[in-house]
Amino acid sequence: MSKDTLSIRDNRTEKEYEIPIWEDTIRAMDLRQIKVKDGDFGMMSYDPAFLNTANTKSTVTLVDGGNGILQYRGYPIADLAENASFLEVAYLILFGELPKAGELAKWEAEIKTQMALPEALPNIMKAFPKDAHPMGAFVSNTAALGTLYPDAREVLDEELRWKHIKNLVAKSASLGAYFYRHSQGLGFVDPDEKLSYAGNFLRMMFHEGGGDYTPDPAVERAINILFILHADHEQNCGTTTMRTIGSSQADPYSAAAGAAAALYGPLHGGANEAVLRMLAEIEDVSNIPAFMDSVRSGDKRLMGFGHRVYKNYDPRAKIIKKVAEDVFKVTGRNPLLDIALELEQIALSEDYFIERKLYPNVDFYSGIIYQALGIPVSMFTVMFAIPRMVGWLAQWTEMLGDNEQKIARPRQVFLGPVDKKFVPIEER
Ligand code: ACO
């Protein structure tokens, strides 16, 4: 008869243990009873970089990397990208269900009326050098925004929690766009409640002069889709940072700043920037063979390829490739696209990449679109951070409502020296 347990025999002691299995998982704490002698700490699991450790249970986002599936709250990503607005998807991710018409109207009004930044923020931004990296500024300005709301620290008060979730979702786009204006030496542009979230982002970035701004519908749709595709991706490096900081009950602005800092790195959200720099370095299709040689020899990485979880085509990359075609009809073709298409074709047919299950990820084509829209390369990771704010906050509030969670505090396997005698400086 089958049983949902795992039998473990410790050959050091010849003792047997039976450990419950739940959702194909054993609890690491169940290993602690495995000891050689009383007084031992007990067995731990060793898992650098969390390759096989579930840090939480969650109902927000499903990523099935082997099969290339991504769903928010049960809805496949392609359906959402095709049919919904970014704020509709944000509502779904945060509240768990798609909004009814009245709920969506109320939610949109709440967010759009809060998009303008309080005066302190533009003033803080002006203190940054114009060539500061926009992600460094995004991290700092997100944390700085939190200093304006002392009640944000009351994270166990649900009503206040939602007040600040809405505020951060609303202001995320503005934090990114306002800093772009500063970096270009341009005046700030306030949001306009008549526009969509994506349209407002474009207005705050690119509006010249006063009066109304009407975004190009294809460009607005592209930003809307790109924001949806980046809204959440379960327990990645940035989100785990959000949960880890949040587990100490720090305010959500500080936790989101930390999550954004994690996203900044070139192996994570910084990859879209790294892809563009790589394509620019390759410069011409004729240089691809030499570049691929350096990838095969391990000197270089093909940025925008590979993923810790997807060992199949990233479903977001497929959607983005299609968006790229629509955008190029408006902006003209980005010449880097030819290099990207050729790299993709080689990588998908070569043993080195096939054996390692390396497929294009979400970042491979997004940068080419952003560049065509006139967004500077250094802003690309900000384009990722703006919508990811939604996922960070959904995961953060889920964590605070989970009574199994405590302050995050991994263990270590200590291999250093012990009990050394202090040596006075003149004797060393
Ligand atoms: N180009 C060339 N080789 C690669 C690449 C790549 N992009 N990615 C992985 N490999 C190779 C590694 O060299 C390694 O080869 P080996 O077994 O011969 O040593 C093997 O594939 C496994 O690689 P790991 O680094 O162990 O895989 P891991 O799961 O740790 O890394 C990561 C995943 C960080 C995304 C990696 O694939 C990478 O660096 N990709 C490029 C950066 C990138 O595009 N990041 C964006 C990820 S998506 C996101 O964060 C939104």
mmCIF file of C-alpha atoms and ligand atoms in Angstrom, residues 51 263 266-269 271 275 295 300-309 311 314 316 352-353 356 358 361-363 384 388, ligand 1:
data_model
loop_
_atom_site.group_PDB
_atom_site.id
_atom_site.type_symbol
_atom_site.label_atom_id
_atom_site.label_comp_id
_atom_site.label_asym_id
_atom_site.label_seq_id
_atom_site.Cartn_x
_atom_site.Cartn_y
_atom_site.Cartn_z
ATOM 1 C CA LEU A 51 18.383 25.309 -5.920
ATOM 2 C CA LEU A 263 16.832 43.006 -9.603
ATOM 3 C CA PRO A 266 23.127 41.554 -14.678
ATOM 4 C CA LEU A 267 22.202 37.950 -13.904
ATOM 5 C CA HIS A 268 18.638 39.038 -13.033
ATOM 6 C CA GLY A 269 16.720 42.113 -14.228
ATOM 7 C CA ALA A 271 20.116 41.133 -18.175
ATOM 8 C CA VAL A 275 21.673 41.945 -23.885
ATOM 9 C CA VAL A 295 30.566 31.669 -25.574
ATOM 10 C CA LYS A 300 31.397 34.948 -22.530
ATOM 11 C CA ARG A 301 27.726 34.294 -21.773
ATOM 12 C CA LEU A 302 24.976 34.708 -24.286
ATOM 13 C CA MET A 303 22.978 37.259 -22.320
ATOM 14 C CA GLY A 304 19.205 36.823 -22.493
ATOM 15 C CA PHE A 305 19.613 33.069 -22.705
ATOM 16 C CA GLY A 306 19.156 30.561 -19.935
ATOM 17 C CA HIS A 307 17.034 30.643 -16.824
ATOM 18 C CA ARG A 308 17.218 29.010 -13.429
ATOM 19 C CA VAL A 309 13.654 27.710 -13.750
ATOM 20 C CA LYS A 311 14.443 24.702 -19.145
ATOM 21 C CA ASP A 314 10.310 31.212 -21.714
ATOM 22 C CA ARG A 316 7.161 35.550 -22.147
ATOM 23 C CA TYR A 352 26.159 23.496 -26.450
ATOM 24 C CA PHE A 353 22.817 25.251 -25.861
ATOM 25 C CA ARG A 356 22.219 22.823 -21.293
ATOM 26 C CA LEU A 358 19.373 27.265 -22.808
ATOM 27 C CA ASN A 361 14.384 34.358 -21.752
ATOM 28 C CA VAL A 362 12.109 37.370 -21.241
ATOM 29 C CA ASP A 363 15.027 39.757 -21.584
ATOM 30 C CA PHE A 384 11.324 45.723 -15.338
ATOM 31 C CA ARG A 388 7.477 43.992 -10.772
HETATM 32 N N1 ACO B 1 25.345 31.559 -22.101
HETATM 33 C C1 ACO B 1 26.233 30.531 -22.178
HETATM 34 N N2 ACO B 1 26.263 29.499 -21.305
HETATM 35 C C2 ACO B 1 25.363 29.522 -20.320
HETATM 36 C C3 ACO B 1 24.402 30.551 -20.178
HETATM 37 C C4 ACO B 1 24.416 31.596 -21.109
HETATM 38 N N3 ACO B 1 23.544 32.593 -21.046
HETATM 39 N N4 ACO B 1 23.638 30.314 -19.094
HETATM 40 C C5 ACO B 1 24.083 29.174 -18.569
HETATM 41 N N5 ACO B 1 25.124 28.702 -19.297
HETATM 42 C C6 ACO B 1 25.853 27.446 -19.080
HETATM 43 C C7 ACO B 1 26.806 27.556 -17.894
HETATM 44 O O1 ACO B 1 28.077 27.999 -18.304
HETATM 45 C C8 ACO B 1 26.794 26.151 -17.391
HETATM 46 O O2 ACO B 1 27.624 25.383 -18.228
HETATM 47 P P1 ACO B 1 28.545 24.199 -17.629
HETATM 48 O O3 ACO B 1 27.551 23.189 -17.113
HETATM 49 O O4 ACO B 1 29.356 23.743 -18.786
HETATM 50 O O5 ACO B 1 29.354 24.818 -16.539
HETATM 51 C C9 ACO B 1 25.363 25.683 -17.603
HETATM 52 O O6 ACO B 1 24.886 26.462 -18.708
HETATM 53 C C10 ACO B 1 24.453 25.895 -16.386
HETATM 54 O O7 ACO B 1 24.541 27.262 -16.026
HETATM 55 P P2 ACO B 1 24.312 27.848 -14.571
HETATM 56 O O8 ACO B 1 25.004 29.168 -14.476
HETATM 57 O O9 ACO B 1 24.667 26.810 -13.558
HETATM 58 O O10 ACO B 1 22.749 28.030 -14.570
HETATM 59 P P3 ACO B 1 21.936 28.878 -13.505
HETATM 60 O O11 ACO B 1 20.592 28.261 -13.404
HETATM 61 O O12 ACO B 1 22.711 29.080 -12.256
HETATM 62 O O13 ACO B 1 21.872 30.327 -14.214
HETATM 63 C C11 ACO B 1 21.189 32.232 -15.325
HETATM 64 C C12 ACO B 1 20.759 30.879 -14.726
HETATM 65 C C13 ACO B 1 21.862 33.104 -14.232
HETATM 66 C C14 ACO B 1 19.950 32.975 -15.798
HETATM 67 C C15 ACO B 1 22.178 31.969 -16.491
HETATM 68 O O14 ACO B 1 21.560 31.174 -17.476
HETATM 69 C C16 ACO B 1 22.721 33.268 -17.101
HETATM 70 O O15 ACO B 1 23.705 33.817 -16.606
HETATM 71 N N6 ACO B 1 22.050 33.776 -18.210
HETATM 72 C C17 ACO B 1 22.469 35.006 -18.803
HETATM 73 C C18 ACO B 1 21.923 36.163 -17.988
HETATM 74 C C19 ACO B 1 20.417 36.328 -18.182
HETATM 75 O O16 ACO B 1 19.912 36.328 -19.298
HETATM 76 N N7 ACO B 1 19.714 36.516 -17.039
HETATM 77 C C20 ACO B 1 18.287 36.756 -17.060
HETATM 78 C C21 ACO B 1 17.533 35.653 -16.413
HETATM 79 S S1 ACO B 1 15.834 35.974 -16.524
HETATM 80 C C22 ACO B 1 15.536 37.095 -15.349
HETATM 81 O O17 ACO B 1 16.188 37.231 -14.343
HETATM 82 C C23 ACO B 1 14.442 37.922 -15.575
#
